[in-house]
Amino acid sequence: MGALGEADAIVKSDVAVPVALVQATKAFGGTIALKDASFELRSGEVLALLGENGAGKSTCVKLLAGVYLPTGGHIEVDGKPAVFHSPHDAQAAGISVMHQHPGLFPDLSVAENIYLGHMPRDRFGGIDNAAMFAGARKVLATVGLDVPAETRLGTLRTSEQQLVEIARALSLDARVLIMDEPTAALSQREVERLFTVVADLRLHGVAMMFVGHRMDEIFRIADRIAVLRDGRLIGVKPKAELGRAAAIGMMVGREVTDLYPERNHATGALVLEARGLSHAGGFSNIDLKLHAGEVLGLGGLVGSGRTEIARVLFGIEQPDAGEILIDGEAVRFASARDAMDARIAYVSEDRMGQSLVMDFSILDNAVLPVLDKAARSGFYGTDRAIDLVSDWLKRMKLRFSGYGQPVKELSGGNQQKVVLAKWLRTEPRVLILDEPTQGIDVGTKAEVHAMIADLAAQGMAIILISSEMPELIGMCDRIIVLREGHRTAEFARGEATQEKVLEAATKAGESAGPAAQGASEENRKGPLDILKRREFGLLAAMLAVAIPVTIINPRMVSAANLTAVSMDAALLVVAALAQMLVLITRSIDLSIAAVIGLSAYMAASMVQAYPGLDIGIGLVTACAVGGVAGLINGLVVTRGKIPAIVVTLASMSIFRGFNSIWAAGDQISADEVTQAWLDMTGLKIAGVPLIVVIAIVILCLGYVLLYRTAIGRELFAAGSNPDGARLIGIPVDRRILLAFGMAGLLGGLCGALWASRYATIDARVALGFELTVIASAVVGGVAIRGGSGTLLGIILGALTLLVIKNGLTLVRVDPLWLQGVYGLVILVAIGIDAFIVRRAEQARQARAR
């Protein structure tokens, strides 16, 4: 069948057409990603979109999702031209999207991930948590995911997170559903569940578009098939009129008959052997042998232990029992470098997370394993690097504009070619391929298969891990099947069938074994357990300081000392809250102390100049100065795209310098301001200093903002996954600007309170205080990586530091030691945070097995 013309793309039909692309073109600079594409999505039908990587599929998805604006042509909604300026516009038109790389937020709950961007509101405009969790439980049941809606998303395995992405799309109750590679990380059971959902949506008249590479799925689910090649729509045809061979031919522009090439060479000597290999929580008592020139397949369901075996063979993880032999001699790999020295290479299944540095260029990625050869005498040479990897990149038939092109700009198939070229340049004897064709198109898949066959023919020993049954059967000389970490069967080439392999992988089906039950129990423990342990640790640290100091000097628990500490804590907590707002957006504000100092001096100056307005003029001036300073920081960060640490380091000096110039060496003392101004923080309400009451009120407002409003949760989302937040329409830059503005406002208020409490003010106010503020937030559990932190944590963090300071003072320790102690506490806190993250990831991996 010949290729169809573009004019045939839209065929008039009586079926409702809620959305269509009409002569859509999208260009990025001089590169045209999509040219004059036209197709419609019809109610109650599934349109499958096929094409090689880079053919324009994701561009079509992002045009319909409101992520991109078309350069030419337009989108039609219900037959009328429409313009989507953002994902919110697309959602308002009834379009819901499951993106290829889920834009999820690991630090938020499953329910928040589902509803972020369209959270249900209560009558006061806050988040209706009851409605949100009830709705989340409903859509989770629809997709067959049995986890509590309160579970922190980061604890789920990859396939479960993909189901959450599907649940989020369904929560919009949209009339158009676009699925971009939704099955890539799903097990067969989960795929079946998704297809059941699709069948139900078809009956309810939802128009759907399915983007995928697995031809079995495409021809099972689609009503019509649209094919893209090199950014152009080749044609749209009903499934019944388009066979698989014809569809593949349209995609690649040629006939592909050798998807699984013939392999008739004999295998050689035994290269690698594992005897009784075990790794706790992953697999147990695994025996395998791998010969030169052999392709050995590892089959099984997601979580069966395949990847864990590969990681142990490559030295990333250590076995708990058993041994690995190379050429008959036992070896022990303490690290991946040891395995590389033994000429073993490992291509991870996580292309974006583990195999590539996405911000690096093609050349920098390709040369990483052989960097020492490109850096003779310690000096890196670009020409030497190109000489090292250019041949392999050419053999991969890589499509790229230049060696300096960022690898993130490549299609998924071309990214995988860079990964393969990178490891093949190490000239391995053993090559471990974990899902090497996942997410790449049929044409590239055929090229990878041909390369595997060629390498095996040259004597390379290859382990192939794949979730695609036809790939295992078509490429492997032997297949070892795993289930829940145990070897259940082995099939020689010619003996294996899909039915036999699946039966060995499932036995009586995908029953919930001990690992799955453990996951359910772990999820029901709740997402705050780790946090509670950290906060318990802070309480223990305070007691560890307070008790011995009290024994040495009972003044520690005197009313006067406790009042003084509480007033200091009030100031520090307000400043720490300001820092937390910035940190959760994945930024930092090094200028917070300078803002406090400038605000304090300006406020005191205004009170001195206008004593009749004292408290009012002082507070307004301080808050205005702080707010403006924060907005300046935020605008430079968001508009200038300059890292926050650089911006605020510079503004710290600028604000300090301006304060010094304004003060000109003058000092405002207590007798130069009104008594009402001085009493503002010292007055007591029911025995509690007013400054403490003010801090409590601010913390309550902070709680409402961060945990009860959609904007607050969006601040966390912007730090947890900025790119994912943009995909669902969250204005990330505006949220970061808001965080800096509020932080500046709080810094200004803190300056006013500081000026009132300490009375005597000069240009050196709060000098060095930024370390204490940052330490309070970090020690309290606010993650430097963004997206995580609690108000209780920063309160305890601030109190811990003040108790340490107060205790050292009372036992007459030199104050010069204080900064060193604070630095040590910060290091310990960050170490604890890293340990918690690592333990959480290990627990997540254990649940995935």
Coordinates of C-alpha atoms in Angstrom, one line a residue, residues 159-666:
S159 CA 4.8 1.1 37.3
E160 CA 2.6 2.3 40.2
Q161 CA 3.6 5.9 39.5
Q162 CA 2.6 5.4 35.9
L163 CA -0.8 4.3 37.1
V164 CA -1.1 7.4 39.2
E165 CA -0.4 9.4 36.0
I166 CA -3.3 7.6 34.4
A167 CA -5.5 8.2 37.4
R168 CA -4.7 11.9 37.2
A169 CA -5.7 12.1 33.6
L170 CA -9.0 10.3 34.5
S171 CA -9.7 12.6 37.4
L172 CA -10.3 15.5 35.0
D173 CA -13.4 13.7 33.7
A174 CA -12.3 14.9 30.2
R175 CA -14.0 14.3 26.9
V176 CA -10.6 13.9 25.2
L177 CA -7.8 11.6 26.5
I178 CA -4.3 11.6 25.0
M179 CA -2.0 8.8 26.1
D180 CA 1.7 9.2 25.3
E181 CA 3.5 5.9 25.8
P182 CA 1.3 5.0 28.8
T183 CA 2.3 1.3 28.9
A184 CA 6.1 1.6 28.8
A185 CA 6.5 1.0 32.5
L186 CA 3.5 -1.2 33.1
S187 CA 3.3 -5.0 33.7
Q188 CA 1.0 -7.1 31.5
R189 CA -1.6 -7.1 34.2
E190 CA -1.5 -3.4 34.4
V191 CA -1.7 -3.0 30.7
E192 CA -4.8 -5.1 30.6
R193 CA -6.3 -3.0 33.3
L194 CA -5.6 0.2 31.3
F195 CA -7.2 -1.3 28.2
T196 CA -10.3 -2.2 30.2
V197 CA -10.5 1.5 31.3
V198 CA -10.0 2.6 27.6
A199 CA -12.9 0.2 26.5
D200 CA -15.2 1.8 29.2
L201 CA -14.2 5.3 28.1
R202 CA -14.9 4.4 24.5
L203 CA -18.5 3.4 25.5
H204 CA -18.9 6.7 27.3
G205 CA -18.0 8.7 24.1
V206 CA -14.5 9.9 25.1
A207 CA -12.2 10.7 22.2
M208 CA -8.8 9.2 22.6
M209 CA -5.3 9.3 21.1
F210 CA -2.8 6.5 21.9
V211 CA 0.9 7.0 21.1
G212 CA 3.0 3.9 21.3
H213 CA 5.6 1.7 19.7
R214 CA 4.3 -1.8 20.6
M215 CA 2.5 -3.0 17.5
D216 CA 0.5 -5.6 19.3
E217 CA -1.0 -2.9 21.5
I218 CA -1.6 -0.5 18.7
F219 CA -3.5 -3.0 16.6
R220 CA -5.4 -4.2 19.6
I221 CA -6.6 -0.9 20.9
A222 CA -6.9 1.4 17.8
D223 CA -9.9 2.2 15.6
R224 CA -7.8 4.3 13.3
I225 CA -4.1 4.7 12.8
A226 CA -2.2 7.9 11.9
V227 CA 1.4 7.6 10.7
L228 CA 4.1 10.3 11.0
R229 CA 7.5 10.3 9.3
D230 CA 10.1 13.1 9.6
G231 CA 7.6 15.6 10.9
R232 CA 4.9 15.0 8.2
L233 CA 1.7 13.1 8.4
I234 CA 1.9 10.2 5.9
G235 CA -1.7 9.2 6.3
V236 CA -4.7 8.1 8.5
K237 CA -6.5 4.8 7.8
P238 CA -8.9 2.6 9.7
K239 CA -7.1 -0.3 11.4
A240 CA -8.9 -2.8 9.2
E241 CA -7.4 -1.3 6.1
L242 CA -3.8 -1.1 7.4
G243 CA -1.7 -4.2 8.1
R244 CA 1.3 -4.2 10.4
A245 CA 3.8 -4.5 7.6
A246 CA 2.3 -1.6 5.7
A247 CA 2.2 0.5 8.9
I248 CA 5.8 -0.2 9.6
G249 CA 6.7 0.6 6.0
M250 CA 4.9 3.9 6.2
M251 CA 6.8 4.8 9.5
V252 CA 10.3 4.0 8.3
G253 CA 9.9 4.6 4.5
R254 CA 11.1 1.2 3.7
E255 CA 10.1 -2.4 4.2
V256 CA 11.4 -3.9 7.5
T257 CA 11.6 -7.7 7.2
D258 CA 14.4 -8.4 9.6
L259 CA 13.2 -7.2 12.9
Y260 CA 14.7 -10.3 14.4
P261 CA 17.7 -11.2 12.2
E262 CA 18.8 -14.8 11.6
R263 CA 21.6 -16.0 13.9
N264 CA 23.3 -19.3 13.0
H265 CA 26.8 -18.9 14.5
A266 CA 28.1 -21.3 17.2
T267 CA 28.7 -20.1 20.7
G268 CA 32.2 -20.2 22.2
A269 CA 33.8 -20.7 25.6
L270 CA 32.2 -20.1 29.0
V271 CA 32.8 -16.4 29.9
L272 CA 30.7 -15.6 32.9
E273 CA 29.0 -17.8 35.5
A274 CA 27.0 -17.2 38.6
R275 CA 26.5 -19.9 41.3
G276 CA 23.9 -19.6 44.0
L277 CA 23.8 -15.8 43.6
S278 CA 21.5 -14.1 46.1
H279 CA 20.7 -10.5 47.1
A280 CA 18.4 -9.8 50.0
G281 CA 15.0 -8.6 48.8
G282 CA 15.9 -9.0 45.2
F283 CA 16.7 -12.6 44.1
S284 CA 17.8 -15.9 45.6
N285 CA 20.0 -18.8 44.6
I286 CA 20.4 -17.9 40.9
D287 CA 22.6 -20.0 38.7
L288 CA 23.4 -18.9 35.1
K289 CA 26.1 -19.5 32.5
L290 CA 27.0 -17.2 29.6
H291 CA 29.1 -18.2 26.7
A292 CA 31.0 -16.1 24.1
G293 CA 28.8 -15.3 21.2
E294 CA 25.6 -16.1 23.1
V295 CA 22.6 -13.9 23.8
L296 CA 21.1 -15.0 27.1
G297 CA 17.6 -13.7 27.9
L298 CA 16.3 -12.9 31.4
G299 CA 12.5 -13.0 31.3
G300 CA 9.8 -12.3 33.9
L301 CA 7.4 -9.7 35.1
V302 CA 8.3 -6.2 36.4
G303 CA 9.8 -6.8 39.9
S304 CA 10.9 -10.4 39.3
G305 CA 14.6 -9.6 40.0
R306 CA 16.0 -9.3 36.5
T307 CA 17.4 -5.8 37.0
E308 CA 18.7 -6.6 40.4
I309 CA 20.8 -9.5 39.0
A310 CA 22.2 -7.2 36.4
R311 CA 23.2 -4.6 39.0
V312 CA 25.0 -7.3 41.1
L313 CA 26.8 -8.7 38.0
F314 CA 28.0 -5.1 37.2
G315 CA 29.2 -4.4 40.8
I316 CA 26.6 -1.7 41.6
E317 CA 25.3 -3.9 44.4
Q318 CA 27.0 -6.6 46.4
P319 CA 25.6 -10.2 46.6
D320 CA 24.8 -11.6 50.0
A321 CA 25.6 -15.2 48.9
G322 CA 27.0 -17.1 46.0
E323 CA 29.8 -16.2 43.6
I324 CA 30.6 -14.8 40.2
L325 CA 33.2 -16.4 38.0
I326 CA 34.9 -14.9 34.9
D327 CA 36.7 -17.5 32.7
G328 CA 36.3 -20.0 35.5
E329 CA 37.9 -17.8 38.2
A330 CA 35.9 -16.4 41.1
V331 CA 35.8 -12.6 41.2
R332 CA 34.3 -10.0 43.5
F333 CA 33.3 -6.6 42.2
A334 CA 33.4 -3.9 44.9
S335 CA 32.2 -1.3 42.4
A336 CA 31.1 -0.8 38.8
R337 CA 34.7 0.2 38.0
D338 CA 35.9 -3.3 39.0
A339 CA 33.3 -4.8 36.6
M340 CA 34.4 -2.4 33.8
D341 CA 38.0 -3.5 34.4
A342 CA 36.8 -7.0 33.8
R343 CA 35.4 -5.8 30.5
I344 CA 31.7 -5.9 31.5
A345 CA 29.3 -3.2 30.4
Y346 CA 25.8 -2.5 31.6
V347 CA 23.1 -0.5 29.8
S348 CA 20.5 0.5 32.4
E349 CA 16.8 0.4 31.8
D350 CA 16.6 4.0 33.2
R351 CA 18.0 5.9 30.2
M352 CA 17.3 9.4 31.5
G353 CA 18.1 8.8 35.2
Q354 CA 21.1 6.4 35.1
S355 CA 22.5 6.1 31.6
L356 CA 22.8 9.7 30.5
V357 CA 23.6 13.1 32.0
M358 CA 20.8 15.0 30.3
D359 CA 22.4 18.4 30.4
F360 CA 25.7 17.2 28.9
S361 CA 26.4 17.1 25.3
I362 CA 26.4 14.0 23.1
L363 CA 30.2 13.9 23.1
D364 CA 30.5 14.4 26.9
N365 CA 28.0 11.5 27.5
A366 CA 29.6 9.2 25.0
V367 CA 33.1 9.6 26.3
L368 CA 32.4 9.3 30.0
P369 CA 33.4 5.6 30.5
V370 CA 36.7 6.3 28.7
L371 CA 37.3 9.8 29.9
D372 CA 40.9 8.9 31.1
K373 CA 41.8 8.1 27.5
A374 CA 40.5 11.5 26.3
A375 CA 42.5 13.3 29.1
R376 CA 46.1 12.5 28.5
S377 CA 48.4 13.9 31.2
G378 CA 45.2 15.1 33.0
F379 CA 44.1 17.5 30.3
Y380 CA 40.9 16.8 28.4
G381 CA 41.0 17.1 24.6
T382 CA 37.9 17.5 22.5
D383 CA 39.6 16.2 19.4
R384 CA 40.8 13.1 21.2
A385 CA 37.3 12.5 22.6
I386 CA 35.8 12.7 19.2
D387 CA 38.3 10.3 17.8
L388 CA 37.5 7.9 20.6
V389 CA 33.7 7.7 20.1
S390 CA 32.9 9.0 16.5
D391 CA 33.2 5.6 14.9
W392 CA 30.6 4.0 17.3
L393 CA 28.3 7.0 17.0
K394 CA 28.4 6.6 13.2
R395 CA 27.8 2.9 13.5
M396 CA 24.7 3.6 15.5
K397 CA 23.4 5.8 12.7
L398 CA 22.9 8.6 15.1
R399 CA 20.8 11.6 14.0
F400 CA 22.3 14.7 15.5
S401 CA 23.4 18.2 14.6
G402 CA 26.8 18.1 16.2
Y403 CA 28.8 16.6 19.0
G404 CA 28.1 19.5 21.2
Q405 CA 24.3 19.1 20.9
P406 CA 22.7 18.5 24.4
V407 CA 21.6 14.9 24.6
K408 CA 18.3 16.0 26.1
E409 CA 17.4 17.5 22.6
L410 CA 17.6 14.0 21.0
S411 CA 14.7 11.7 20.5
G412 CA 14.4 8.6 22.8
G413 CA 15.8 6.3 20.1
N414 CA 18.8 8.5 19.4
Q415 CA 19.4 8.9 23.2
Q416 CA 19.5 5.1 23.4
K417 CA 22.1 5.0 20.5
V418 CA 24.3 7.4 22.5
V419 CA 24.1 5.0 25.5
L420 CA 25.0 2.0 23.4
A421 CA 27.8 3.8 21.7
K422 CA 29.1 4.9 25.1
W423 CA 29.4 1.4 26.5
L424 CA 30.5 -0.3 23.3
R425 CA 33.5 2.0 23.2
T426 CA 34.8 0.3 26.3
E427 CA 35.2 -2.8 24.2
P428 CA 33.4 -5.2 26.6
R429 CA 33.5 -9.0 26.6
V430 CA 30.1 -9.1 28.4
L431 CA 27.3 -6.7 27.5
I432 CA 24.3 -6.5 29.8
L433 CA 21.3 -4.8 28.1
D434 CA 18.4 -3.9 30.3
E435 CA 15.3 -3.0 28.2
P436 CA 17.5 -1.7 25.4
T437 CA 14.5 -1.1 23.0
Q438 CA 12.0 0.3 25.5
G439 CA 10.4 3.5 24.2
I440 CA 12.1 3.4 20.8
D441 CA 10.4 3.0 17.4
V442 CA 10.3 0.0 15.2
G443 CA 13.0 1.2 12.8
T444 CA 15.5 1.9 15.5
K445 CA 14.5 -1.3 17.2
A446 CA 15.5 -3.3 14.1
E447 CA 18.8 -1.5 14.0
V448 CA 19.5 -2.4 17.7
H449 CA 18.6 -6.0 17.1
A450 CA 20.9 -6.1 14.1
M451 CA 23.7 -4.6 16.2
I452 CA 23.1 -7.2 19.0
A453 CA 23.3 -10.0 16.4
D454 CA 26.4 -8.6 14.9
L455 CA 28.1 -8.2 18.3
A456 CA 27.2 -11.8 19.2
A457 CA 28.6 -13.1 15.9
Q458 CA 31.9 -11.4 16.8
G459 CA 32.0 -13.3 20.0
M460 CA 30.6 -10.9 22.5
A461 CA 28.6 -12.5 25.4
I462 CA 25.3 -10.7 25.9
I463 CA 22.6 -10.7 28.6
L464 CA 19.3 -9.3 27.3
I465 CA 16.6 -8.2 29.7
S466 CA 13.3 -7.4 28.1
S467 CA 9.6 -7.1 29.0
E468 CA 8.7 -7.7 25.3
M469 CA 8.1 -11.4 24.8
P470 CA 8.6 -11.4 21.0
E471 CA 12.0 -9.7 21.5
L472 CA 13.2 -12.3 24.0
I473 CA 12.0 -15.2 21.8
G474 CA 13.3 -13.6 18.6
M475 CA 16.8 -12.6 19.8
C476 CA 17.9 -15.1 22.5
D477 CA 19.7 -18.4 22.3
R478 CA 18.5 -19.3 25.8
I479 CA 15.9 -17.7 28.1
I480 CA 16.0 -17.9 31.9
V481 CA 12.6 -17.0 33.4
L482 CA 12.3 -15.4 36.9
R483 CA 9.4 -15.0 39.3
E484 CA 9.7 -13.0 42.5
G485 CA 13.5 -13.4 42.6
H486 CA 13.5 -17.2 41.9
R487 CA 14.5 -19.0 38.7
T488 CA 11.4 -20.9 37.5
A489 CA 12.4 -22.2 34.0
E490 CA 14.9 -22.2 31.2
F491 CA 14.2 -22.5 27.5
A492 CA 16.5 -23.1 24.6
R493 CA 16.1 -21.3 21.3
G494 CA 13.2 -22.9 19.4
E495 CA 11.6 -24.2 22.6
A496 CA 10.3 -20.9 23.9
T497 CA 6.8 -19.7 23.2
Q498 CA 5.0 -16.7 24.6
E499 CA 2.6 -19.0 26.4
K500 CA 5.4 -21.0 28.0
V501 CA 7.4 -18.0 29.1
L502 CA 4.4 -16.3 30.5
E503 CA 3.3 -19.4 32.4
A504 CA 6.8 -19.7 33.9
A505 CA 6.8 -16.0 34.9
T506 CA 3.4 -16.0 36.5
K507 CA 2.6 -19.6 37.5
A508 CA -0.9 -19.1 38.8
G509 CA -0.9 -15.4 37.8
E510 CA 0.5 -12.3 39.3
S511 CA -0.4 -13.1 42.8
A512 CA 0.5 -10.7 45.6
G513 CA 3.6 -12.4 47.1
P514 CA 5.4 -11.4 50.2
A515 CA 7.0 -8.4 48.5
A516 CA 3.6 -7.0 47.4
Q517 CA 2.1 -7.6 50.8
G518 CA 5.0 -5.8 52.3
A519 CA 4.4 -2.9 50.0
S520 CA 0.8 -2.7 51.1
E521 CA 1.8 -2.8 54.8
E522 CA 4.5 -0.3 54.2
N523 CA 2.2 2.1 52.4
R524 CA -0.3 2.0 55.2
K525 CA 2.3 3.1 57.7
G526 CA 1.8 6.6 56.2
P527 CA 4.2 9.1 54.6
L528 CA 5.1 11.0 57.8
D529 CA 6.9 8.2 59.7
I530 CA 10.4 9.2 58.5
L531 CA 9.6 12.8 59.3
K532 CA 8.4 11.9 62.8
R533 CA 11.7 10.1 63.4
R534 CA 13.7 13.2 62.4
E535 CA 11.6 15.4 64.7
F536 CA 12.0 12.9 67.5
G537 CA 15.8 13.2 66.9
L538 CA 15.7 17.0 67.2
L539 CA 13.8 16.7 70.5
A540 CA 16.4 14.2 71.7
A541 CA 19.2 16.6 70.7
M542 CA 17.7 19.5 72.6
L543 CA 17.3 17.3 75.7
A544 CA 20.9 16.1 75.3
V545 CA 22.1 19.7 75.5
A546 CA 19.6 21.1 78.0
I547 CA 19.8 18.4 80.7
P548 CA 23.6 18.5 81.3
V549 CA 23.7 22.3 81.0
T550 CA 20.9 22.6 83.5
I551 CA 22.8 20.4 85.9
I552 CA 25.9 22.6 85.5
N553 CA 23.9 25.9 85.5
P554 CA 20.3 25.9 86.7
R555 CA 19.7 29.3 85.1
M556 CA 19.0 27.2 81.9
V557 CA 15.4 26.7 83.1
S558 CA 14.9 30.0 84.8
A559 CA 11.8 32.1 83.8
A560 CA 14.0 34.9 82.6
N561 CA 16.2 32.6 80.4
L562 CA 13.2 30.8 79.0
T563 CA 11.5 34.1 78.1
A564 CA 14.7 35.3 76.4
V565 CA 15.1 32.1 74.4
S566 CA 11.4 32.2 73.4
M567 CA 11.8 35.7 72.1
D568 CA 14.9 34.9 70.1
A569 CA 13.2 31.8 68.8
A570 CA 10.2 33.9 67.6
L571 CA 12.6 36.0 65.4
L572 CA 14.5 33.0 64.1
V573 CA 11.3 31.0 63.3
V574 CA 9.9 33.9 61.2
A575 CA 13.2 34.1 59.3
A576 CA 13.4 30.3 58.9
L577 CA 9.8 30.3 57.5
A578 CA 11.0 32.9 54.9
Q579 CA 13.9 30.6 54.0
M580 CA 11.6 27.6 53.8
L581 CA 9.3 29.2 51.3
V582 CA 12.3 29.7 49.0
L583 CA 14.0 26.4 49.7
I584 CA 10.9 24.3 48.8
T585 CA 10.9 25.9 45.3
R586 CA 14.4 24.5 44.8
S587 CA 16.0 27.9 45.4
I588 CA 17.9 29.5 48.3
D589 CA 18.1 33.1 49.7
L590 CA 21.5 34.0 51.1
S591 CA 20.4 37.6 51.4
I592 CA 17.8 37.0 54.2
A593 CA 20.0 38.5 56.9
A594 CA 20.9 41.5 54.8
V595 CA 17.2 42.1 54.2
I596 CA 16.5 41.9 57.9
G597 CA 19.3 44.3 58.7
L598 CA 18.3 46.8 56.0
S599 CA 14.6 46.6 57.0
A600 CA 15.5 47.0 60.7
Y601 CA 17.6 50.1 60.1
M602 CA 15.1 51.7 57.7
A603 CA 12.2 51.0 60.2
A604 CA 14.1 52.5 63.1
S605 CA 15.0 55.5 61.0
M606 CA 11.4 56.1 60.1
V607 CA 10.3 55.8 63.7
Q608 CA 13.0 58.3 64.7
A609 CA 11.8 60.7 62.0
Y610 CA 8.1 60.3 62.5
P611 CA 7.6 59.4 66.2
G612 CA 3.9 60.2 66.0
L613 CA 3.4 57.3 63.6
D614 CA 5.9 55.0 65.4
I615 CA 4.6 51.4 65.2
G616 CA 2.6 51.9 62.0
I617 CA 5.3 53.6 60.0
G618 CA 7.9 51.2 61.3
L619 CA 6.1 48.1 60.3
V620 CA 5.0 49.4 56.9
T621 CA 8.5 50.6 56.1
A622 CA 10.1 47.3 57.1
C623 CA 7.6 45.2 55.2
A624 CA 7.8 47.4 52.1
V625 CA 11.6 47.3 52.1
G626 CA 11.7 43.5 52.6
G627 CA 9.0 42.9 50.1
V628 CA 10.7 44.9 47.4
A629 CA 14.1 43.2 48.1
G630 CA 12.5 39.8 47.8
L631 CA 10.7 40.7 44.6
I632 CA 14.0 42.0 43.1
N633 CA 15.7 38.7 44.0
G634 CA 12.8 36.7 42.5
L635 CA 12.6 38.7 39.3
V636 CA 16.3 38.3 38.6
V637 CA 16.1 34.5 39.3
T638 CA 13.0 33.9 37.2
R639 CA 13.4 36.4 34.4
G640 CA 17.2 36.4 34.2
K641 CA 17.4 32.5 34.6
I642 CA 20.3 33.0 37.0
P643 CA 20.8 30.5 39.8
A644 CA 19.3 31.7 43.1
I645 CA 22.5 31.1 45.0
V646 CA 24.4 33.5 42.7
V647 CA 21.6 36.2 42.7
T648 CA 21.2 36.2 46.5
L649 CA 24.9 36.1 47.1
A650 CA 25.2 39.3 45.1
S651 CA 22.1 41.0 46.5
M652 CA 23.4 40.2 50.0
S653 CA 26.4 42.4 49.4
I654 CA 24.3 45.0 47.6
F655 CA 21.7 45.3 50.4
R656 CA 24.5 45.4 53.1
G657 CA 26.4 48.1 51.1
F658 CA 23.3 50.2 50.7
N659 CA 22.5 49.9 54.4
S660 CA 26.1 51.0 55.2
I661 CA 25.8 54.0 52.9
W662 CA 22.4 55.0 54.3
A663 CA 23.5 54.7 57.9
A664 CA 26.8 56.4 57.2
G665 CA 28.2 55.1 60.5
D666 CA 25.3 56.4 62.6

